XYZ file of C-alpha atoms in Angstrom:
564
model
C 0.000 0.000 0.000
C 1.266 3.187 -0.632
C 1.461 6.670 1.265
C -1.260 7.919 -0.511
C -4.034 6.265 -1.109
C -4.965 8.872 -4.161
C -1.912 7.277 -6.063
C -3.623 3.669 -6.184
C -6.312 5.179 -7.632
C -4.747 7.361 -10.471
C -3.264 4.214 -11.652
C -6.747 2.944 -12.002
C -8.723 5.697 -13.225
C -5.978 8.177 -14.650
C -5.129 11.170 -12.976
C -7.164 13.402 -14.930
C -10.284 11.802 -13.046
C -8.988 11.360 -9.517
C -8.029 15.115 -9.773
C -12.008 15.625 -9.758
C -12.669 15.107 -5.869
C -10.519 17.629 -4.152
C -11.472 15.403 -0.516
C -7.837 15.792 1.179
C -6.457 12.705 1.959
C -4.145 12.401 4.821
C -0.279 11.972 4.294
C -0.527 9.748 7.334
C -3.051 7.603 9.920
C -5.778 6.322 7.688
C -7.639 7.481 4.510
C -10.913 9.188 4.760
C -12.611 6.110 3.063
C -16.456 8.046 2.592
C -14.591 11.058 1.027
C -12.250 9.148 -1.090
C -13.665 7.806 -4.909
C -14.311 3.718 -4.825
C -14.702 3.646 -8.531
C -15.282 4.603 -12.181
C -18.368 4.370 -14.400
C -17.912 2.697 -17.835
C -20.704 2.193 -19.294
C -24.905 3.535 -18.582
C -28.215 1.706 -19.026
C -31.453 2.533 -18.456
C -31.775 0.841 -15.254
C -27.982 -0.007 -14.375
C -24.896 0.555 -15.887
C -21.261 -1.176 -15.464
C -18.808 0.230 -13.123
C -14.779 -0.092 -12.712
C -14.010 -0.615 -8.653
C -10.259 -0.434 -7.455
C -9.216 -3.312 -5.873
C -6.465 -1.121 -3.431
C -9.341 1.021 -2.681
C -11.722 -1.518 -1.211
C -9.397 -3.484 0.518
C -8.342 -0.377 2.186
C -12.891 0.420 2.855
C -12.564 -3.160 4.372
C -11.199 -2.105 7.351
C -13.006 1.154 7.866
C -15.123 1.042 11.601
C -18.486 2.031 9.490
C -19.849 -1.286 8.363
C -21.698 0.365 5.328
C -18.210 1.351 4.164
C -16.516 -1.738 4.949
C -19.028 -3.363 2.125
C -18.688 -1.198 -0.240
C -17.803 -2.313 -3.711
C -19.059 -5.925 -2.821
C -21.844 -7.861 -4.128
C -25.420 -6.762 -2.279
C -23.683 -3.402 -0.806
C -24.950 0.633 -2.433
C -22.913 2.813 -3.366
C -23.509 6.798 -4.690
C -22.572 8.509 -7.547
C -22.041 11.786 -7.964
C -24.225 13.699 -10.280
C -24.071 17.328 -10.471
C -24.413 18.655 -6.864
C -26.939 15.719 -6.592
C -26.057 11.694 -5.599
C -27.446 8.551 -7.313
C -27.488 5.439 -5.024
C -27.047 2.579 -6.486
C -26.939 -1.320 -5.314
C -23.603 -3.616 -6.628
C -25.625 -6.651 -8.231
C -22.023 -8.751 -9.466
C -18.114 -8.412 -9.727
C -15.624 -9.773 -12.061
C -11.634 -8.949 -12.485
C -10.754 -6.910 -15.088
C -7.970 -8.499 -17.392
C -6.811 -5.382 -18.849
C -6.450 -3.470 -15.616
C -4.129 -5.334 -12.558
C -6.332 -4.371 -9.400
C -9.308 -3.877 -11.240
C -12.938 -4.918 -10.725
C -15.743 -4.736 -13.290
C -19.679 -4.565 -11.407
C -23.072 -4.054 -12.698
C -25.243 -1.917 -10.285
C -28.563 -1.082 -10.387
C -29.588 2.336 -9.275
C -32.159 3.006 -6.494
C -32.815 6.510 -6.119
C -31.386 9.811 -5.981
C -30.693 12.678 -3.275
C -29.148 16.258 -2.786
C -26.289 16.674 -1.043
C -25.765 18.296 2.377
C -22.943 21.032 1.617
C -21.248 20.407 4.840
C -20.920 16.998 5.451
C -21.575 15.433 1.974
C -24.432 13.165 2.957
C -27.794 12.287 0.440
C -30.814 13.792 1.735
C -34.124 14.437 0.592
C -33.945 10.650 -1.100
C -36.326 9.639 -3.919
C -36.940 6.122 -5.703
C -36.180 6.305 -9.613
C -33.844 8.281 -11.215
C -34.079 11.724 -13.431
C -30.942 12.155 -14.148
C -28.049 9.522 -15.005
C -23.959 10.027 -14.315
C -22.027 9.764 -17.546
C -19.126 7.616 -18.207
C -15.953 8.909 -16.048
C -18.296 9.632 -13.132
C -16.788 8.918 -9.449
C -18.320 6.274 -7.246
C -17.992 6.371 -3.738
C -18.907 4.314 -0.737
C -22.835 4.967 1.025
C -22.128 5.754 4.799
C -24.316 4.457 7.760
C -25.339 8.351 7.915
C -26.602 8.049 4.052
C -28.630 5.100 4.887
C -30.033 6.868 7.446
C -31.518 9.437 5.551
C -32.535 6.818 3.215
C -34.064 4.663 5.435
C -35.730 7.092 7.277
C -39.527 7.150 7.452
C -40.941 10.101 5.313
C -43.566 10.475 7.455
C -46.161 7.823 6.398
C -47.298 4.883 8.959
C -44.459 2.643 9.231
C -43.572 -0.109 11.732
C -40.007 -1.484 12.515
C -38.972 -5.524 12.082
C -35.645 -5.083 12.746
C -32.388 -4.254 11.680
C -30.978 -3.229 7.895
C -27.706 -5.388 6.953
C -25.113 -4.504 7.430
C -25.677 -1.537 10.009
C -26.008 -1.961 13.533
C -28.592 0.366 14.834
C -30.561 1.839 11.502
C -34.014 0.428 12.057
C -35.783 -1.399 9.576
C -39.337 0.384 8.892
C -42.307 -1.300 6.251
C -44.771 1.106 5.169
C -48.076 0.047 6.333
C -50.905 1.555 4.028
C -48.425 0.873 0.867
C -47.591 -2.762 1.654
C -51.260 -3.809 2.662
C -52.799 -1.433 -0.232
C -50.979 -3.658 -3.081
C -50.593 -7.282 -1.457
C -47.326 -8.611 0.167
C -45.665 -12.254 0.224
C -43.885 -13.739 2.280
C -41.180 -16.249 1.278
C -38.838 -18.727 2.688
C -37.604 -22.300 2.594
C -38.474 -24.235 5.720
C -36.463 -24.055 8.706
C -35.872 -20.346 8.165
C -37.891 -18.631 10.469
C -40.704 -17.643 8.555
C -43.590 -18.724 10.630
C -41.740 -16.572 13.618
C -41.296 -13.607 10.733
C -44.971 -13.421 9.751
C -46.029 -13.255 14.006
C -43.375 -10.264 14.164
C -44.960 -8.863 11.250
C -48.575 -9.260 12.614
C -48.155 -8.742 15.856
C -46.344 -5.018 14.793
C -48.996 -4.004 12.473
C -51.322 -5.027 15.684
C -49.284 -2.625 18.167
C -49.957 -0.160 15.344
C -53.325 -0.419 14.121
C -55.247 -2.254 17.382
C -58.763 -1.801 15.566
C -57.475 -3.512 12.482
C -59.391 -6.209 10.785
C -57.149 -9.118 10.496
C -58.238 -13.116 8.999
C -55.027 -15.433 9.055
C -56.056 -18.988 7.810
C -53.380 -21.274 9.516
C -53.281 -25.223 8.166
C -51.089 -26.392 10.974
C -52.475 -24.638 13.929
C -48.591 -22.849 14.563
C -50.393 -19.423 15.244
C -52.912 -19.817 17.791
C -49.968 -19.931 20.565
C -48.612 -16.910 19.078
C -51.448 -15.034 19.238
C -53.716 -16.578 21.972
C -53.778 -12.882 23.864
C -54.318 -10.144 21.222
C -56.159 -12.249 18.963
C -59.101 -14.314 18.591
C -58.546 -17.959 17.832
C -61.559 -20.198 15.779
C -60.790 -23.271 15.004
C -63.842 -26.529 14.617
C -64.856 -26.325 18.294
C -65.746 -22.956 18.111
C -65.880 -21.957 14.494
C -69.504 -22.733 13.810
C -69.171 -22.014 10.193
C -72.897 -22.221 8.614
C -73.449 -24.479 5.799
C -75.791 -22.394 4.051
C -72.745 -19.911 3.723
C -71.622 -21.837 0.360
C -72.249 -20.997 -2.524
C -73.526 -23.484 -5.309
C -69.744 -24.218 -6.669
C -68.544 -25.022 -3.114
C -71.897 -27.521 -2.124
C -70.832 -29.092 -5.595
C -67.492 -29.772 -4.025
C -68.811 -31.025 -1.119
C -71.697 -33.022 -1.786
C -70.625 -34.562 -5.310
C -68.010 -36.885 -5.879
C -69.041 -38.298 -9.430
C -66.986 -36.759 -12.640
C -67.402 -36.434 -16.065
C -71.055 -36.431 -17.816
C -72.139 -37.965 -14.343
C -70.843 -34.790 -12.798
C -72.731 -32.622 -14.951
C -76.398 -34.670 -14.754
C -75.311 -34.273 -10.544
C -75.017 -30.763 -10.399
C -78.018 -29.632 -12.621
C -80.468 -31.869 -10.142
C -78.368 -30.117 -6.972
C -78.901 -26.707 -8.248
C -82.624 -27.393 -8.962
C -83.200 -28.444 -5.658
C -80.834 -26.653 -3.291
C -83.015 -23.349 -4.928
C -86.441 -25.164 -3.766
C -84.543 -25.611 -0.027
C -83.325 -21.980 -0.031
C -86.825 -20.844 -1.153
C -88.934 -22.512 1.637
C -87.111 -20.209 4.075
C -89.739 -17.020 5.202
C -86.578 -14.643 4.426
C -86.509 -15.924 0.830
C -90.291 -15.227 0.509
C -90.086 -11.606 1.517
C -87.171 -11.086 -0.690
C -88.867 -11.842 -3.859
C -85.971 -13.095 -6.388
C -83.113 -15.275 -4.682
C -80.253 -17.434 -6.628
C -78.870 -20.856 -5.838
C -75.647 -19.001 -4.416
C -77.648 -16.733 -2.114
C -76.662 -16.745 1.538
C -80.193 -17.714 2.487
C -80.666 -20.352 5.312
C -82.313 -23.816 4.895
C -82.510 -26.568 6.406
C -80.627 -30.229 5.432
C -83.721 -32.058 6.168
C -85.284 -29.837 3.687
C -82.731 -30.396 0.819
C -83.009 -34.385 1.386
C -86.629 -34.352 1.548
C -86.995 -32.272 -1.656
C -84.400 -35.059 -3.250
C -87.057 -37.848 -2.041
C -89.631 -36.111 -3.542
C -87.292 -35.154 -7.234
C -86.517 -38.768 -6.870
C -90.372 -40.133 -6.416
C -91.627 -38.460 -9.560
C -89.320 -39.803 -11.925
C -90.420 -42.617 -14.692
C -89.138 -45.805 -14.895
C -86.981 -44.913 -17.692
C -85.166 -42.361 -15.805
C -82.270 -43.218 -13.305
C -82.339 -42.554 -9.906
C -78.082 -42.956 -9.645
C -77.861 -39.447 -9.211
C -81.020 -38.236 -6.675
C -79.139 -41.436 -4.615
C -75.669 -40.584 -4.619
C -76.161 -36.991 -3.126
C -78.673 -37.841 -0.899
C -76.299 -40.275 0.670
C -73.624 -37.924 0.476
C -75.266 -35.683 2.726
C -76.834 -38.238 5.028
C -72.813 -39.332 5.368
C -71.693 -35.327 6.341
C -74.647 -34.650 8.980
C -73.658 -38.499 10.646
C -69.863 -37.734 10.851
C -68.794 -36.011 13.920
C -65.736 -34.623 12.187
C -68.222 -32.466 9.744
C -70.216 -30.719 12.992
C -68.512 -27.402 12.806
C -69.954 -27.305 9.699
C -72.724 -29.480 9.145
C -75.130 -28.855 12.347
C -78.448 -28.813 12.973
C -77.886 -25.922 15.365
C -76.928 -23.908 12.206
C -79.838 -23.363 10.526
C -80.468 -19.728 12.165
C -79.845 -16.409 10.256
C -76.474 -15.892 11.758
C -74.724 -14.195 9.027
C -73.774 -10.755 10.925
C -72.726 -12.635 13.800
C -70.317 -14.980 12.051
C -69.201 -12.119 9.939
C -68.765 -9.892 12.762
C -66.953 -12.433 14.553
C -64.671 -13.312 11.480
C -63.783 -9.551 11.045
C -63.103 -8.750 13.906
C -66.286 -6.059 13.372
C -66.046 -4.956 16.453
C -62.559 -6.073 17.461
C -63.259 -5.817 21.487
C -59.473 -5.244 21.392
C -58.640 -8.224 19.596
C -57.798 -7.340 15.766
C -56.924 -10.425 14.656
C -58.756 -13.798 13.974
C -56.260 -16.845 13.850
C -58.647 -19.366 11.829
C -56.734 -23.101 13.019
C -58.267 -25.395 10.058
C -56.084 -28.091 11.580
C -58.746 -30.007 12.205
C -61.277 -29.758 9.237
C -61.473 -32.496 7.367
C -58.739 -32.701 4.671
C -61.172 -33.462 1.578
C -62.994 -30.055 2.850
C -60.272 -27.867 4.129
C -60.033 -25.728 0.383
C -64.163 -25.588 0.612
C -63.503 -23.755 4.165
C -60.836 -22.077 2.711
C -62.930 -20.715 -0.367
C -65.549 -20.081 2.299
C -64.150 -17.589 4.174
C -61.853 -15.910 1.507
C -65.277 -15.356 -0.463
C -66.557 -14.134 2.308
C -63.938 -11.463 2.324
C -64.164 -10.640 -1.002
C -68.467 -10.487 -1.592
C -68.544 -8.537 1.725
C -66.392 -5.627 0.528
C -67.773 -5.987 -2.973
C -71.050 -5.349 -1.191
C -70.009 -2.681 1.236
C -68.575 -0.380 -1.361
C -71.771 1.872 -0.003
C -70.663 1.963 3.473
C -67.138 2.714 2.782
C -66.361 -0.447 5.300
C -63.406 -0.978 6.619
C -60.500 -2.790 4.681
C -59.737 -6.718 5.693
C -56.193 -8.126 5.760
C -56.506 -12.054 4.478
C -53.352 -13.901 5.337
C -53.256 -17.207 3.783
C -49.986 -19.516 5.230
C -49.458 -22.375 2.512
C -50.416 -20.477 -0.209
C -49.124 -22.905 -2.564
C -52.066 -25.320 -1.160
C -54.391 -23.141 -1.847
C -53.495 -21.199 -5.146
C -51.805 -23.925 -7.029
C -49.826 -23.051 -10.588
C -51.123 -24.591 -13.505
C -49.448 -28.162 -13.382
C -50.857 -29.061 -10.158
C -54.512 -26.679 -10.299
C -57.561 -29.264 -9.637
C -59.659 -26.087 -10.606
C -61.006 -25.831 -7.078
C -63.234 -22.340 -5.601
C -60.222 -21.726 -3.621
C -58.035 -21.065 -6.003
C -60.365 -18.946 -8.470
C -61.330 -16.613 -5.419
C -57.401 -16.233 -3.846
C -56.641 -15.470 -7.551
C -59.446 -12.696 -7.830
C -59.065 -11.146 -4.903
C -55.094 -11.072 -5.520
C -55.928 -9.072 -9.128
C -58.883 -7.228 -8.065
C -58.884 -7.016 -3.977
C -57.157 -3.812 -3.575
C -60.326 -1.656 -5.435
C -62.460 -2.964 -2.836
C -60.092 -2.372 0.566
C -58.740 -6.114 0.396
C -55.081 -7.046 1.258
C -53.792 -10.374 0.660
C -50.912 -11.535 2.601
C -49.319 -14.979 1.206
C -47.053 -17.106 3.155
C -45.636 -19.781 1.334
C -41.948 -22.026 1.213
C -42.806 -23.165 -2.612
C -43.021 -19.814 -4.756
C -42.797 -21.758 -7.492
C -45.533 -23.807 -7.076
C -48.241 -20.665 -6.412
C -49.967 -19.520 -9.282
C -48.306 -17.958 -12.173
C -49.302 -14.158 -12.185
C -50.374 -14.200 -8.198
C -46.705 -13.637 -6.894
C -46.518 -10.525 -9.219
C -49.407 -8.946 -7.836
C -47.940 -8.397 -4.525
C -46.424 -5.055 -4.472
C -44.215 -5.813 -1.442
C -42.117 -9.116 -1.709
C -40.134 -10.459 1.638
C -37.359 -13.102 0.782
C -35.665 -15.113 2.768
C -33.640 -17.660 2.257
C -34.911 -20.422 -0.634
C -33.041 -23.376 -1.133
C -34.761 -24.539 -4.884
C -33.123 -22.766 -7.727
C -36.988 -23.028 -9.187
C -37.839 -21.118 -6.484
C -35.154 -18.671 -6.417
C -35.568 -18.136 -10.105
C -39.612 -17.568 -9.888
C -38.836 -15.075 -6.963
C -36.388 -13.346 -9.184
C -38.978 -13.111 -12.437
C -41.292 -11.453 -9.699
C -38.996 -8.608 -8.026
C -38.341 -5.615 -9.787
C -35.353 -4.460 -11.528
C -33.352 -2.571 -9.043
C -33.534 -5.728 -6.517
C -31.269 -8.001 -8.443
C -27.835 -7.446 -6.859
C -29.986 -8.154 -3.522
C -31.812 -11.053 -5.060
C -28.075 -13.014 -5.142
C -27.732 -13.219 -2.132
C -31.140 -15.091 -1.119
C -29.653 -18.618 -0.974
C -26.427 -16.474 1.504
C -29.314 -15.037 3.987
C -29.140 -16.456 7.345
C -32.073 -17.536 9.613
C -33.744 -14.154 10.580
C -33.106 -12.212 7.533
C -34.581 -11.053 4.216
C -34.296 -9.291 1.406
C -37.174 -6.976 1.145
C -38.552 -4.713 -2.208
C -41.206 -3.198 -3.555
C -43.629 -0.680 -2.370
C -43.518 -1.242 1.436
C -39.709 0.251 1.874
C -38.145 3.316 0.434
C -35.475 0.795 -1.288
C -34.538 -2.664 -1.378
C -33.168 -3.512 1.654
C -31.860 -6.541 3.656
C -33.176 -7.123 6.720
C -31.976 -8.736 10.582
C -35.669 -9.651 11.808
C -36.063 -8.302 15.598
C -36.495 -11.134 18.382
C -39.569 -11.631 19.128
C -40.828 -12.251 22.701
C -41.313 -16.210 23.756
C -45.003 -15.675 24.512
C -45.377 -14.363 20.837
C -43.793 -17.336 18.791
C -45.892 -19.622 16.903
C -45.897 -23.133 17.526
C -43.375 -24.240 14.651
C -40.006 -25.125 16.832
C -38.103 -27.956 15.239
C -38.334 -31.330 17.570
C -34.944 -32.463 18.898
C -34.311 -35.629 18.032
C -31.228 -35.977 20.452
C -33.188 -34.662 23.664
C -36.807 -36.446 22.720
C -34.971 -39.770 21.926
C -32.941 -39.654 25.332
C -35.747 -40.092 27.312
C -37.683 -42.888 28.125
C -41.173 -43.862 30.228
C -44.528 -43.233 29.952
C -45.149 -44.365 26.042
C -47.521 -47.001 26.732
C -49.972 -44.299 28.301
C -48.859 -41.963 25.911
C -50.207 -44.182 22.903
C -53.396 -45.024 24.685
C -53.876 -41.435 24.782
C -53.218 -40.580 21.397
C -55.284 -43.737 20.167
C -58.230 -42.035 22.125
C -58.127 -38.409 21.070
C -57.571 -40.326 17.624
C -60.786 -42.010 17.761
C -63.077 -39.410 19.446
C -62.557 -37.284 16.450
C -64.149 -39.596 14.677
């Protein structure tokens, strides 16, 4: 290393250039890394452009005491370019040597944003997204400061909540923008084992803290939430959910009540729709209402709907099969027999409790609890997408319906979204995946957000990832995965995007309209009463011990059987 660290880089960028920043440099003690030039720019793009870093020059940022500085020049890190009396920030997306140049790098970067620049100490503020005006080829590159992210990161006044820490600082906080991340969708992404289900709690349980009259539905498949949220939130799962079964529409009773396919399907459905409208119409609220469909939410009883299929069934001719009056009438005598089916299939049901269930769904009022953890744990697997489609629909007519009253917006967070919203290959055609895929395209005109927690990007369908506006990555192991995440972020995220498979347990990469930039994120720790239910078993301490199992498996084998 030489005496002055200005010489290293006029052998890289030619003295005409390093004669441009006037920073003084110290004869001795070490350089002024934030004030001394990183790099050269080659070669502009619309969104990114190539830059020229000097090797001597980061080596020597390497072992600066700012962390932002020590990064800069390496893969993930920003740097800013001057402009004018303006900066460009810009994010380092790769790095290869330069064989014509000995200490040279080559990088791509994507730019970010732009800022003024404080006269006295040189730092961005006022930061934008997007750029209006771009360097030209000679311009200087310089490292971005732990002050400069500051004024980056820093809220601009709109409703934000913190998650934790931005990579690599130590103390600049991590903020999402509330109204923009729920106003365009968000997803969150991970492989297993990488903390998501503890992410999405933080997550929650901040936009809670911050909005306690919020209107929150999470539908959880493995019951991990209920712990999590057993205090601020109100938990439903089939002992208390009491979901009525007049509630589906015709598409979802088909579901449920046929299992035939093909032309046998078809003959099914036409004599299901002509008589679940006769059992809908004997109801006194159908008779005062004049016109009603076969998907109106109007009670009726079961009895009803197997008595009119007696009665279909009695007036046929002999010519005319009875296969199909049979096989849903003992499709439905099956449902109201199995215990399993009661939270859905009861008796006790049959009341107009529509408000009520909706009310207690939406949190409307929220008697301080905004969130409703729906466990479908327990529902039958051959119905859980029904319940699914059920209560997402639910969502979805209500604010369709309440554009009137100006009601207030609904946050649907769907865990295993994959399940539910399957691409192409593996679609079945199901309700649930026609109404998750609506409300994803159309949910934001009518004050619906859709959350989407998923491990499997790849497998969700193929235009529902790129409706989220906000995108939260952490690590994926698939390079499907990683690649489908990558087609869905925008531009500027790339150099970020990199380094998914690198993130640790904790962190993310997040982009898109709920931060100011693309950032990478340390999540906070979250309290042990506020975890979800997801810890790994160990296999070492559960396998040491020993007594007990033979009352242990009796009691399995009986809550096994009592469920029916």
């Amino acid at each position: 290393m030489t005496d002055h660290p200005r010489q290293d880089f006029e052998r890289f960028t030619g003295p005409e250039l390093a004669a441009e920043d006037d920073a003084p440099a110290a004869s001795s003690g070490p350089p002024d890394n934030a004030r001394l030039p990183i790099g050269v720019v080659l070669e502009i793009s619309g969104s990114g452009s190539q830059i020229a870093f000097d090797l001597q020059r980061i080596n020597e940022c390497m072992a600066d005491p700012d962390p932002s500085v020590a990064l800069a020049g390496q893969v993930g890190s920003q740097i800013k370019i001057r402009v004018g009396d303006a900066w460009l920030l810009a994010s380092v997306r790769d790095q290869r040597k330069d064989r014509r140049t000995e200490g040279g790098i080559i990088a791509h970067i994507d730019f970010l944003g732009e800022g003024g620049e404080e006269k006295l100490t040189g730092r961005i503020h006022g930061f934008k997204r997007g750029v209006t005006r771009y360097p030209v080829p000679g311009a200087l590159c310089y490292p971005a400061t732990t002050r400069d992210l500051e004024q980056i990161y820093a809220s601009d006044g709109r409703a934000s909540v913190t998650i934790g820490k931005v990579f690599p600082t130590k103390d600049i906080r991590a903020g999402l923008y509330i109204d923009a991340m729920l106003g365009k969708h968000f997803a969150l992404l991970g492989s297993t084992g990488t903390g998501k289900s503890t992410s999405a709690a933080l997550i929650l349980h901040r936009i809670c803290e911050a909005a306690p009259k919020g209107h929150i539905v999470m539908i959880d498949p493995h019951g991990e939430y209920s712990a999590a949220f057993r205090q601020t939130g109100q938990i439903l799962d089939v002992s208390n959910l009491q979901m009525p079964y007049w509630l589906m529409n015709f598409e979802e009773h088909c579901e449920v009540l046929l299992s035939s396919s093909g032309n046998e399907r078809q003959v099914d459905s036409d004599i299901l729709a002509k008589c679940l409208l006769a059992a809908r119409g004997r109801n006194r609220l159908a008779q005062t209402m004049g016109k009603i469909t076969v998907d109106s939410p109007i009670p009726y009883l079961l009895s009803d709907l197997s008595n009119i299929l007696q009665d279909e069934m009695g007036k046929l001719d002999k010519a005319t099969s009875s296969a199909p009056y049979m096989r849903i009438k003992g499709k439905l005598d099956e449902l109201k027999a199995d215990p399993r089916y009661q939270f859905l299939f009861s008796g006790m049901l049959v009341g107009d409790t529509m408000a009520n269930f909706i009310g207690k769904i939406f949190r409307m009022p929220g008697n301080g609890k905004p969130i409703s953890i729906i466990d479908v744990s327990g529902v039958p697997s051959d119905i859980t997408s029904t319940v699914v489609a059920v209560l997402s629909r639910l969502v979805f007519d209500f604010a369709i319906w309440g554009r009137e009253e100006k009601t207030r917006p609904v946050l649907l967070v769907c865990e295993e979204a994959h399940r539910y919203v399957p691409n192409e290959k593996n679609s079945d055609g199901s309700s649930v995946a026609k109404i998750l895929s609506r409300i994803a395209k159309e949910g934001r005109k009518y004050g619906i957000s859709l959350g989407l927690i998923t491990q499997r990007p790849s497998d969700l369908a193929e235009g529902v990832l790129s409706q989220c506006g906000t995108i939260i990555a952490m690590r994926l192991n698939n390079d499907r995965d990683q690649a489908f995440v990558k087609a869905a972020m925008p531009e500027g995220a790339r150099g970020f995007l990199d380094s998914i498979p690198a993130l640790r347990n904790r962190e993310c990469i997040i982009c898109g309209e709920g931060v100011a930039i693309p950032i990478r994120v340390t999540f906070d720790t979250l309290e042990e009463h506020k975890r979800p239910a997801s810890e790994d078993p160990s296999f070492v301490d559960l396998w040491s011990r020993d007594g007990g199992e033979e009352e242990l498996v009796e009691r399995v084998v009986m809550r096994w059987r009592s469920q029916g």
